[in-house]
CSV table of C-alpha atoms and ligand atoms in Angstrom, one decimal:
chain,number,residue,atom,x,y,z
A,222,MET,CA,70.2,113.0,117.4
A,223,THR,CA,70.0,110.6,120.2
A,224,ASP,CA,68.3,107.5,120.2
A,225,SER,CA,68.3,105.0,123.4
A,226,ARG,CA,67.4,102.1,121.4
A,227,SER,CA,70.6,99.5,121.3
A,228,PHE,CA,71.3,97.5,117.5
A,229,ALA,CA,70.6,94.4,116.8
A,230,PRO,CA,73.6,92.6,116.8
A,231,ARG,CA,74.6,91.9,112.9
A,232,SER,CA,73.1,88.9,111.5
A,233,ARG,CA,76.2,86.5,109.7
A,234,ASP,CA,73.3,85.0,108.3
A,235,TRP,CA,72.7,88.1,105.9
A,236,HIS,CA,76.4,89.6,106.0
A,237,PRO,CA,79.8,87.3,105.4
A,238,PRO,CA,80.5,85.1,108.0
A,239,ASP,CA,84.3,85.7,108.8
A,240,LEU,CA,85.6,82.7,106.6
A,241,SER,CA,84.2,82.1,103.6
A,242,GLU,CA,86.2,78.8,102.7
A,243,GLY,CA,86.1,80.1,98.7
A,244,TYR,CA,87.4,83.2,99.4
A,245,LYS,CA,91.4,82.1,100.1
A,246,SER,CA,92.3,85.7,101.8
A,247,SER,CA,89.6,84.6,104.6
A,248,THR,CA,91.6,81.8,105.9
A,249,ALA,CA,93.6,82.9,107.2
A,250,ARG,CA,92.3,86.2,108.6
A,251,ALA,CA,89.3,84.9,110.1
A,252,PRO,CA,89.6,85.1,113.9
A,253,LYS,CA,88.5,81.8,114.7
A,254,ALA,CA,87.3,82.3,118.5
A,255,PRO,CA,83.6,84.1,118.3
A,256,LEU,CA,83.4,86.9,118.4
A,257,LEU,CA,81.9,89.4,122.2
A,258,ARG,CA,78.8,90.3,121.9
A,259,LEU,CA,79.7,93.6,123.0
A,260,ASP,CA,76.6,96.0,123.7
A,261,PRO,CA,77.1,99.0,122.7
A,262,THR,CA,78.2,102.0,124.5
A,263,LEU,CA,79.3,106.3,124.3
A,264,SER,CA,82.4,104.5,122.7
A,265,GLU,CA,80.2,103.2,119.9
A,266,THR,CA,77.0,104.9,120.0
A,267,SER,CA,79.3,108.0,119.1
A,268,GLY,CA,80.7,108.4,116.0
A,269,PRO,CA,82.8,111.4,113.5
A,270,THR,CA,81.2,113.9,112.1
A,271,PHE,CA,82.4,115.8,108.7
A,272,GLY,CA,80.9,118.8,107.2
A,273,HIS,CA,81.3,120.5,103.8
A,274,SER,CA,85.5,122.4,104.5
A,275,ASP,CA,86.7,119.0,104.4
A,276,LEU,CA,86.3,118.3,101.4
A,277,GLY,CA,87.2,120.1,98.2
A,278,SER,CA,84.1,121.1,95.2
A,279,LEU,CA,85.4,118.4,92.9
A,280,ASP,CA,85.9,115.5,95.4
A,281,HIS,CA,82.5,113.5,94.0
A,282,ASP,CA,83.2,113.9,90.2
A,283,LEU,CA,86.2,111.6,89.8
A,284,LEU,CA,85.8,112.3,85.6
A,285,ARG,CA,87.5,116.0,87.4
A,286,ASN,CA,89.1,115.1,90.7
A,287,TYR,CA,92.5,113.9,89.0
A,288,ALA,CA,92.2,115.4,85.5
A,289,HIS,CA,95.7,115.4,83.6
A,290,GLY,CA,94.7,117.5,80.5
A,291,GLY,CA,92.4,114.7,79.3
A,292,ALA,CA,89.2,113.3,80.5
A,293,PRO,CA,90.0,109.6,81.6
A,294,ILE,CA,88.7,106.5,79.2
A,295,GLY,CA,85.7,105.0,80.3
A,296,GLU,CA,81.6,104.3,80.0
A,297,ARG,CA,80.2,108.4,81.7
A,298,ILE,CA,78.2,107.7,84.3
A,299,ILE,CA,76.6,108.8,87.5
A,300,LEU,CA,75.9,107.2,90.9
A,301,HIS,CA,73.8,108.0,92.8
A,302,GLY,CA,71.3,107.0,95.2
A,303,LYS,CA,71.0,107.7,99.2
A,304,VAL,CA,71.4,106.5,102.7
A,305,LEU,CA,69.0,105.9,104.5
A,306,ASP,CA,68.4,103.9,108.7
A,307,GLY,CA,67.2,100.4,109.6
A,308,ASP,CA,63.4,102.4,109.6
A,309,GLY,CA,63.9,103.2,105.9
A,310,ARG,CA,64.6,107.0,106.7
A,311,PRO,CA,67.3,109.7,105.3
A,312,VAL,CA,70.2,109.7,107.1
A,313,PRO,CA,71.4,113.6,105.9
A,314,HIS,CA,75.2,115.1,106.3
A,315,THR,CA,76.7,111.2,106.2
A,316,LEU,CA,80.0,110.7,105.0
A,317,VAL,CA,80.0,108.0,101.6
A,318,GLU,CA,83.8,107.1,100.1
A,319,ILE,CA,84.2,105.0,97.2
A,320,TRP,CA,87.0,104.6,94.9
A,321,GLN,CA,87.7,101.7,91.7
A,322,ALA,CA,89.7,100.8,89.8
A,323,ASN,CA,89.6,102.2,85.5
A,324,ALA,CA,87.4,101.4,82.0
A,325,GLY,CA,90.8,98.3,82.3
A,326,GLY,CA,90.9,97.5,85.8
A,327,ARG,CA,93.9,98.5,87.1
A,328,TYR,CA,94.1,100.6,90.3
A,329,ARG,CA,96.6,103.1,91.0
A,330,HIS,CA,97.5,102.3,93.8
A,331,LYS,CA,100.9,101.3,94.9
A,332,ASN,CA,100.9,98.3,95.1
A,333,ASP,CA,98.6,97.0,92.0
A,334,SER,CA,100.9,95.8,88.7
A,335,TYR,CA,97.9,94.7,86.5
A,336,LEU,CA,99.0,94.7,83.0
A,337,ALA,CA,96.7,97.3,81.9
A,338,PRO,CA,97.2,100.7,81.6
A,339,LEU,CA,96.9,103.1,85.1
A,340,ASP,CA,95.2,106.1,83.0
A,341,PRO,CA,96.7,109.3,83.1
A,342,ASN,CA,93.1,110.9,84.0
A,343,PHE,CA,92.0,109.2,86.9
A,344,GLY,CA,92.6,108.9,90.8
A,345,GLY,CA,89.9,106.7,91.3
A,346,CYS,CA,88.3,107.5,94.4
A,347,GLY,CA,85.5,110.1,95.2
A,348,ARG,CA,83.4,110.8,98.4
A,349,THR,CA,81.0,113.1,99.3
A,350,LEU,CA,78.7,113.8,101.9
A,351,THR,CA,74.6,113.1,101.9
A,352,ASP,CA,72.5,115.9,101.6
A,353,GLY,CA,69.9,116.6,103.0
A,354,GLY,CA,67.2,113.8,101.9
A,355,GLY,CA,70.3,111.7,102.4
A,356,GLY,CA,70.4,111.8,98.6
A,357,TYR,CA,74.6,111.5,97.0
A,358,ARG,CA,75.8,111.1,93.9
A,359,PHE,CA,78.8,110.9,92.0
A,360,PHE,CA,80.6,111.3,88.6
A,361,THR,CA,82.8,108.5,87.0
A,362,ILE,CA,83.3,105.6,85.0
A,363,LYS,CA,82.1,102.3,84.6
A,364,PRO,CA,85.4,99.9,86.1
A,365,GLY,CA,86.3,97.2,84.1
A,366,ALA,CA,86.6,93.8,85.6
A,367,TYR,CA,89.9,93.1,86.3
A,368,PRO,CA,92.2,89.4,87.2
A,369,TRP,CA,93.1,88.7,90.9
A,370,PRO,CA,94.9,84.7,92.3
A,371,ASN,CA,92.0,83.0,95.1
A,372,TRP,CA,92.2,79.4,95.1
A,373,GLN,CA,92.7,79.7,91.2
A,374,PRO,CA,93.4,82.8,88.9
A,375,SER,CA,89.7,84.4,89.3
A,376,TRP,CA,87.8,87.0,88.4
A,377,ARG,CA,86.1,90.6,89.9
A,378,PRO,CA,83.2,91.7,88.6
A,379,ALA,CA,82.9,95.6,87.6
A,380,HIS,CA,82.4,96.6,90.8
A,381,ILE,CA,83.3,100.7,93.2
A,382,HIS,CA,84.1,99.7,96.9
A,383,VAL,CA,81.6,102.2,99.4
A,384,SER,CA,82.4,103.4,102.8
A,385,VAL,CA,79.6,105.0,104.8
A,386,PHE,CA,79.6,106.0,108.7
A,387,GLY,CA,76.5,107.3,109.7
A,388,ARG,CA,75.9,108.4,113.1
A,389,SER,CA,78.0,106.0,115.1
A,390,PHE,CA,81.0,104.4,114.7
A,391,ALA,CA,78.7,100.8,115.1
A,392,GLU,CA,77.0,102.0,111.9
A,393,ARG,CA,80.6,102.0,110.1
A,394,LEU,CA,80.3,100.1,106.7
A,395,ILE,CA,82.0,99.3,103.4
A,396,THR,CA,80.8,97.8,101.2
A,397,GLN,CA,81.8,96.6,97.1
A,398,LEU,CA,78.3,98.0,94.2
A,399,TYR,CA,78.0,95.2,91.4
A,400,PHE,CA,76.3,97.0,88.2
A,401,GLU,CA,73.6,95.4,86.9
A,402,GLY,CA,73.2,92.3,84.4
A,403,ASP,CA,77.0,91.7,84.8
A,404,PRO,CA,77.4,87.5,83.8
A,405,LEU,CA,81.1,87.8,86.5
A,406,ILE,CA,78.6,88.8,89.8
A,407,ALA,CA,77.7,84.9,89.6
A,408,THR,CA,81.1,84.0,89.9
A,409,CYS,CA,83.2,86.1,92.3
A,410,PRO,CA,84.1,84.1,95.3
A,411,ILE,CA,83.6,87.4,97.7
A,412,VAL,CA,80.4,87.9,96.3
A,413,ASN,CA,79.6,84.7,97.0
A,414,THR,CA,80.9,85.3,100.5
A,415,LEU,CA,77.1,86.2,100.6
A,416,SER,CA,75.0,83.2,101.1
A,417,ASP,CA,71.7,85.1,100.2
A,418,PRO,CA,71.0,85.9,96.9
A,419,GLN,CA,68.2,88.9,98.1
A,420,ALA,CA,71.7,90.0,100.0
A,421,ILE,CA,73.6,89.5,96.6
A,422,THR,CA,70.7,91.4,94.5
A,423,ARG,CA,70.8,94.7,97.1
A,424,LEU,CA,74.6,95.0,96.0
A,425,THR,CA,73.9,95.6,92.4
A,426,ALA,CA,73.2,98.7,91.1
A,427,GLN,CA,70.1,99.2,89.0
A,428,LEU,CA,70.6,101.1,85.4
A,429,ASP,CA,68.0,104.1,86.4
A,430,MET,CA,67.5,105.5,82.3
A,431,ASP,CA,65.9,108.8,83.9
A,432,GLU,CA,69.3,110.2,85.5
A,433,ALA,CA,71.2,109.5,82.5
A,434,ARG,CA,72.4,112.8,80.3
A,435,ASP,CA,71.5,111.9,76.2
A,436,PHE,CA,74.8,112.2,74.8
A,437,ASP,CA,77.2,112.6,78.3
A,438,HIS,CA,76.7,109.7,80.6
A,439,LEU,CA,74.9,106.9,81.5
A,440,ALA,CA,73.2,106.4,85.5
A,441,TYR,CA,73.0,103.6,87.7
A,442,ARG,CA,70.8,103.8,90.8
A,443,PHE,CA,72.7,102.0,94.5
A,444,ASP,CA,70.7,102.8,98.1
A,445,ILE,CA,72.9,102.2,101.0
A,446,VAL,CA,71.1,100.8,104.7
A,447,LEU,CA,73.0,101.7,107.3
A,448,ARG,CA,71.9,99.2,111.1
A,449,GLY,CA,68.6,99.3,112.3
A,450,ARG,CA,68.2,99.9,115.8
A,451,GLY,CA,66.2,97.5,117.6
A,452,ALA,CA,63.7,97.0,121.1
A,453,SER,CA,65.4,100.4,123.3
A,454,VAL,CA,68.2,99.2,125.5
A,455,PHE,CA,65.9,98.9,128.3
A,456,GLU,CA,62.9,96.4,127.7
A,457,GLY,CA,65.3,93.2,128.0
A,458,HIS,CA,67.0,94.3,131.1
A,459,ASP,CA,64.2,95.5,133.2
A,460,GLY,CA,61.0,95.0,131.5
A,461,ALA,CA,59.7,98.7,132.0
A,462,PRO,CA,59.7,101.1,128.5
A,463,GLY,CA,62.6,102.6,127.5
B,136,MET,CA,62.8,100.8,98.8
B,137,THR,CA,60.7,98.5,100.6
B,138,ASP,CA,63.8,96.1,102.2
B,139,PHE,CA,65.0,98.5,105.1
B,140,ARG,CA,68.0,95.4,106.3
B,141,GLU,CA,71.1,96.6,106.6
B,142,THR,CA,73.5,96.8,103.4
B,143,PRO,CA,75.7,94.2,103.7
B,144,ALA,CA,79.2,94.2,103.6
B,145,GLN,CA,81.7,93.6,101.5
B,146,THR,CA,85.1,93.0,102.0
B,147,ALA,CA,87.1,96.3,101.9
B,148,GLY,CA,89.9,94.6,99.6
B,149,PRO,CA,93.8,95.6,98.9
B,150,TYR,CA,93.5,98.8,97.6
B,151,VAL,CA,91.0,100.3,100.1
B,152,HIS,CA,93.9,103.0,101.0
B,153,ILE,CA,93.0,104.7,97.2
B,154,GLY,CA,90.0,105.3,98.9
B,155,LEU,CA,90.5,106.6,102.6
B,156,THR,CA,94.5,107.3,102.8
B,157,PRO,CA,95.2,107.9,99.0
B,158,TRP,CA,98.4,109.3,100.6
B,159,ALA,CA,99.4,105.8,101.3
B,160,ALA,CA,98.3,104.4,98.1
B,161,GLY,CA,101.2,107.1,96.0
B,162,PHE,CA,99.0,109.6,95.1
B,163,THR,CA,96.9,112.9,95.9
B,164,ALA,CA,93.4,113.5,94.1
B,165,PHE,CA,91.8,115.3,97.6
B,166,GLU,CA,93.2,118.6,98.9
B,167,HIS,CA,91.8,117.2,102.9
B,168,GLU,CA,93.0,114.2,103.1
B,169,LEU,CA,90.7,113.0,106.7
B,170,GLY,CA,92.2,111.0,109.3
B,171,ARG,CA,95.7,112.2,109.6
B,172,ASP,CA,95.6,114.1,112.9
B,173,ILE,CA,93.5,112.2,115.8
B,174,ALA,CA,94.2,115.2,118.5
B,175,GLY,CA,95.0,118.1,117.1
B,176,PRO,CA,97.4,120.6,117.9
B,177,ASN,CA,95.1,121.6,121.1
B,178,ALA,CA,94.3,119.1,123.4
B,179,ALA,CA,95.2,118.2,126.8
B,180,GLY,CA,96.7,115.0,128.3
B,181,GLU,CA,99.7,113.1,127.4
B,182,ARG,CA,101.1,112.9,124.1
B,183,ILE,CA,101.4,109.7,123.5
B,184,THR,CA,102.7,107.3,120.7
B,185,ILE,CA,101.1,104.6,119.7
B,186,THR,CA,103.4,101.5,117.4
B,187,GLY,CA,102.4,97.2,117.2
B,188,ARG,CA,101.6,95.1,114.5
B,189,VAL,CA,98.3,92.9,112.9
B,190,LEU,CA,99.0,89.4,111.9
B,191,ASP,CA,96.9,86.8,110.2
B,192,GLY,CA,96.8,82.9,111.5
B,193,ASP,CA,100.1,82.7,109.8
B,194,SER,CA,102.0,85.3,112.3
B,195,ALA,CA,103.1,87.2,108.6
B,196,PRO,CA,102.1,91.3,109.4
B,197,MET,CA,98.6,92.2,107.3
B,198,THR,CA,100.6,94.7,105.2
B,199,ASP,CA,97.8,95.9,103.5
B,200,VAL,CA,94.9,96.5,106.7
B,201,LEU,CA,94.1,99.5,106.8
B,202,ILE,CA,92.7,100.8,110.7
B,203,GLU,CA,90.6,103.3,111.7
B,204,VAL,CA,90.9,104.9,115.4
B,205,TRP,CA,88.5,106.7,117.8
B,206,GLN,CA,88.6,107.5,121.0
B,207,ALA,CA,87.3,110.2,124.0
B,208,ASN,CA,90.3,113.1,125.0
B,209,ALA,CA,92.0,113.3,128.2
B,210,ALA,CA,88.2,114.7,129.9
B,211,GLY,CA,86.5,111.4,128.6
B,212,HIS,CA,84.3,112.9,126.0
B,213,TYR,CA,83.9,112.5,122.7
B,214,PRO,CA,82.9,115.1,119.9
B,215,GLY,CA,79.9,115.3,119.1
B,216,THR,CA,78.6,113.9,122.6
B,217,GLY,CA,80.8,116.1,124.9
B,218,ASP,CA,83.1,119.1,124.8
B,219,VAL,CA,86.6,118.9,124.0
B,220,GLU,CA,89.6,121.4,122.3
B,221,GLU,CA,88.9,122.0,118.7
B,222,GLY,CA,91.4,120.5,116.2
B,223,PHE,CA,90.8,117.8,118.4
B,224,GLN,CA,89.6,114.8,116.0
B,225,GLY,CA,89.4,112.0,117.9
B,226,TRP,CA,89.0,110.1,114.9
B,227,GLY,CA,91.7,108.9,112.8
B,228,ARG,CA,93.3,106.7,109.7
B,229,VAL,CA,96.1,104.7,110.6
B,230,VAL,CA,98.0,102.4,108.1
B,231,PRO,CA,101.5,100.4,108.4
B,232,ASP,CA,105.0,100.4,106.4
B,233,PHE,CA,103.9,97.9,103.4
B,234,ALA,CA,106.6,96.3,103.9
B,235,THR,CA,106.6,95.8,107.5
B,236,GLY,CA,103.7,95.8,108.7
B,237,VAL,CA,104.1,98.0,111.1
B,238,PHE,CA,102.1,100.9,112.3
B,239,SER,CA,101.9,104.1,114.5
B,240,PHE,CA,100.1,106.7,115.2
B,241,ASP,CA,100.4,109.5,117.5
B,242,THR,CA,97.3,111.0,119.3
B,243,VAL,CA,96.5,111.7,123.8
B,244,LYS,CA,96.2,109.9,126.2
B,245,PRO,CA,92.0,109.0,126.2
B,246,GLY,CA,90.5,109.9,130.0
B,247,PRO,CA,87.8,107.1,131.0
B,248,VAL,CA,83.8,107.5,129.4
B,249,GLY,CA,81.9,107.2,132.5
B,250,GLN,CA,82.6,103.8,134.4
B,251,MET,CA,84.4,102.6,131.3
B,252,ALA,CA,88.5,102.7,131.7
B,253,PRO,CA,90.7,105.1,129.4
B,254,HIS,CA,90.3,103.0,125.9
B,255,ILE,CA,90.1,103.1,121.9
B,256,THR,CA,88.0,101.8,119.9
B,257,LEU,CA,89.9,100.5,116.4
B,258,TRP,CA,88.5,98.9,113.5
B,259,LEU,CA,90.3,96.4,111.1
B,260,VAL,CA,89.7,96.5,107.9
B,261,ALA,CA,91.6,94.0,104.2
B,262,ARG,CA,92.1,92.1,102.7
B,263,GLY,CA,90.2,88.9,103.9
B,264,ILE,CA,88.1,90.9,106.4
B,265,ASN,CA,84.2,90.3,105.4
B,266,LEU,CA,83.1,92.3,107.6
B,267,GLY,CA,85.1,95.5,109.9
B,268,LEU,CA,86.6,94.1,113.0
B,269,HIS,CA,86.1,95.5,116.3
B,270,THR,CA,88.8,95.7,118.5
B,271,ARG,CA,89.5,98.0,121.9
B,272,LEU,CA,92.9,99.2,122.8
B,273,TYR,CA,93.0,99.2,126.9
B,274,PHE,CA,96.1,100.5,128.9
B,275,ALA,CA,98.4,98.2,131.3
B,276,ASP,CA,99.3,100.9,133.5
B,277,GLU,CA,95.8,101.5,133.9
B,278,ASP,CA,94.9,98.4,136.9
B,279,ALA,CA,92.5,100.0,138.8
B,280,ALA,CA,90.3,101.7,136.5
B,281,ASN,CA,91.1,98.4,134.1
B,282,ALA,CA,89.7,96.3,137.2
B,283,ARG,CA,86.0,98.0,137.3
B,284,ASP,CA,85.5,98.1,133.2
B,285,SER,CA,82.6,96.9,132.0
B,286,VAL,CA,82.9,95.5,129.5
B,287,LEU,CA,86.5,93.6,129.7
B,288,ALA,CA,84.6,91.7,133.0
B,289,GLN,CA,82.7,90.1,129.7
B,290,ILE,CA,86.4,88.7,129.0
B,291,THR,CA,86.5,86.0,131.5
B,292,ASP,CA,89.9,84.2,130.8
B,293,PRO,CA,93.1,86.1,131.9
B,294,GLY,CA,94.7,85.8,128.8
B,295,SER,CA,92.5,87.1,126.2
B,296,ARG,CA,92.6,90.2,128.5
B,297,GLN,CA,96.1,90.7,128.3
B,298,THR,CA,95.5,90.9,124.3
B,299,LEU,CA,93.5,94.4,125.2
B,300,MET,CA,96.2,96.0,126.3
B,301,ALA,CA,98.4,98.4,125.4
B,302,GLN,CA,101.9,97.6,126.8
B,303,PRO,CA,104.7,100.8,127.6
B,304,GLU,CA,108.2,100.7,126.1
B,305,GLY,CA,109.8,103.5,126.3
B,306,ALA,CA,108.2,106.8,125.2
B,307,HIS,CA,106.0,104.1,123.5
B,308,TYR,CA,103.1,101.8,123.6
B,309,ARG,CA,102.8,98.2,122.1
B,310,PHE,CA,100.1,96.8,121.3
B,311,ASP,CA,100.1,93.8,118.6
B,312,ILE,CA,96.8,92.7,116.9
B,313,ILE,CA,96.5,89.0,116.7
B,314,VAL,CA,93.8,88.6,114.3
B,315,GLN,CA,94.1,84.9,114.1
B,316,GLY,CA,95.4,81.7,115.9
B,317,GLU,CA,97.2,81.8,119.6
B,318,ASN,CA,96.7,84.8,121.5
B,319,GLU,CA,94.0,85.3,119.3
B,320,THR,CA,93.3,89.1,120.2
B,321,VAL,CA,89.3,89.6,121.6
B,322,PHE,CA,86.9,91.0,118.9
B,323,PHE,CA,83.5,92.3,119.5
B,324,ASP,CA,80.2,91.6,118.2
B,325,VAL,CA,79.3,95.5,118.8
C,221,FE2,FE1,88.2,96.0,94.1
């Protein structure tokens, strides 16, 4: 499906700015020059697509996709929600990928040396395609908070990293979700790269007891909205309806 | 849900590889790793290798960066909107060596896309990058096509335009990305 309307530029009052003084790593990794506005061309309005043959049957199930004879330690949850476009319509068959620390706050990554132990039954990555209604669902454990070096030693709130594709490369998005009620959210320099409190609310997954299963797992809901398209490409140029 | 503003971005962090390239993080959880073969075995055109580093404002290599690549085939077609060879993904994920920061990837040289000169779209995420950075790689040996390219034409400073040119070096093209500072790469607000 094609959509002739152009993407509106991303608002950096809503998204974090490249340079965020409170987040040390951004100070040497933020371009100094302003970004050059590029009206998306075919190179940005096209994008990769994925199919079920790209995925394995346990890719969405972090409780089982790295199991080595047991189950991971931690609070069992399902993470679910919908991927929607800027008009609120579901985005079906798009790839959603997640990664996270284990229940102790340790990542299975050769560069993570935090003293909390690895969990032999937890890899920490998952992926799935949204269904026809834009819905996705992961089985996992709630990750632990972990310490990290910023301007001063800091703690990340429990979080899950999320990557989404959408229908075009211009929509490519990576974010993080947090968990409702976590007191570390307010103290986190990465969360606070966002200046709008509503933006932080939008990244906070909500406890969803309707999807919890008795004697098995809790549930959190996190909906994802991809970029909207503004007025037709042609309207701005010659006033003719596009 | 009634607020349809885009979900705000957050940095991919230093451990992005766990999710997107577990092989680089040092383990296997998936049967199929995505994004490891951009062009596939059947793609027509010139086979090329692109090598470079991503440097920060202190000229230090960003060893934890992850680059996504999106490109047309040699005929200038993208998967999904045009005819491409079986197995041509046009998309891939590139991770540098964690010690040196040098990345390298194999693909085919893309053809012109409509009126645009041959180019590869790159999207960078890393610790310290709050919203993925879009840029383009053009080819320094495509002078005539580059001179007609409407995106390059928007870059008035010749030095800035040069930051998007991959330079032929023997069998490779060299393409360094300078995220901040002198000779800073041009990034796009897409
Ligand atoms: Fe993290």
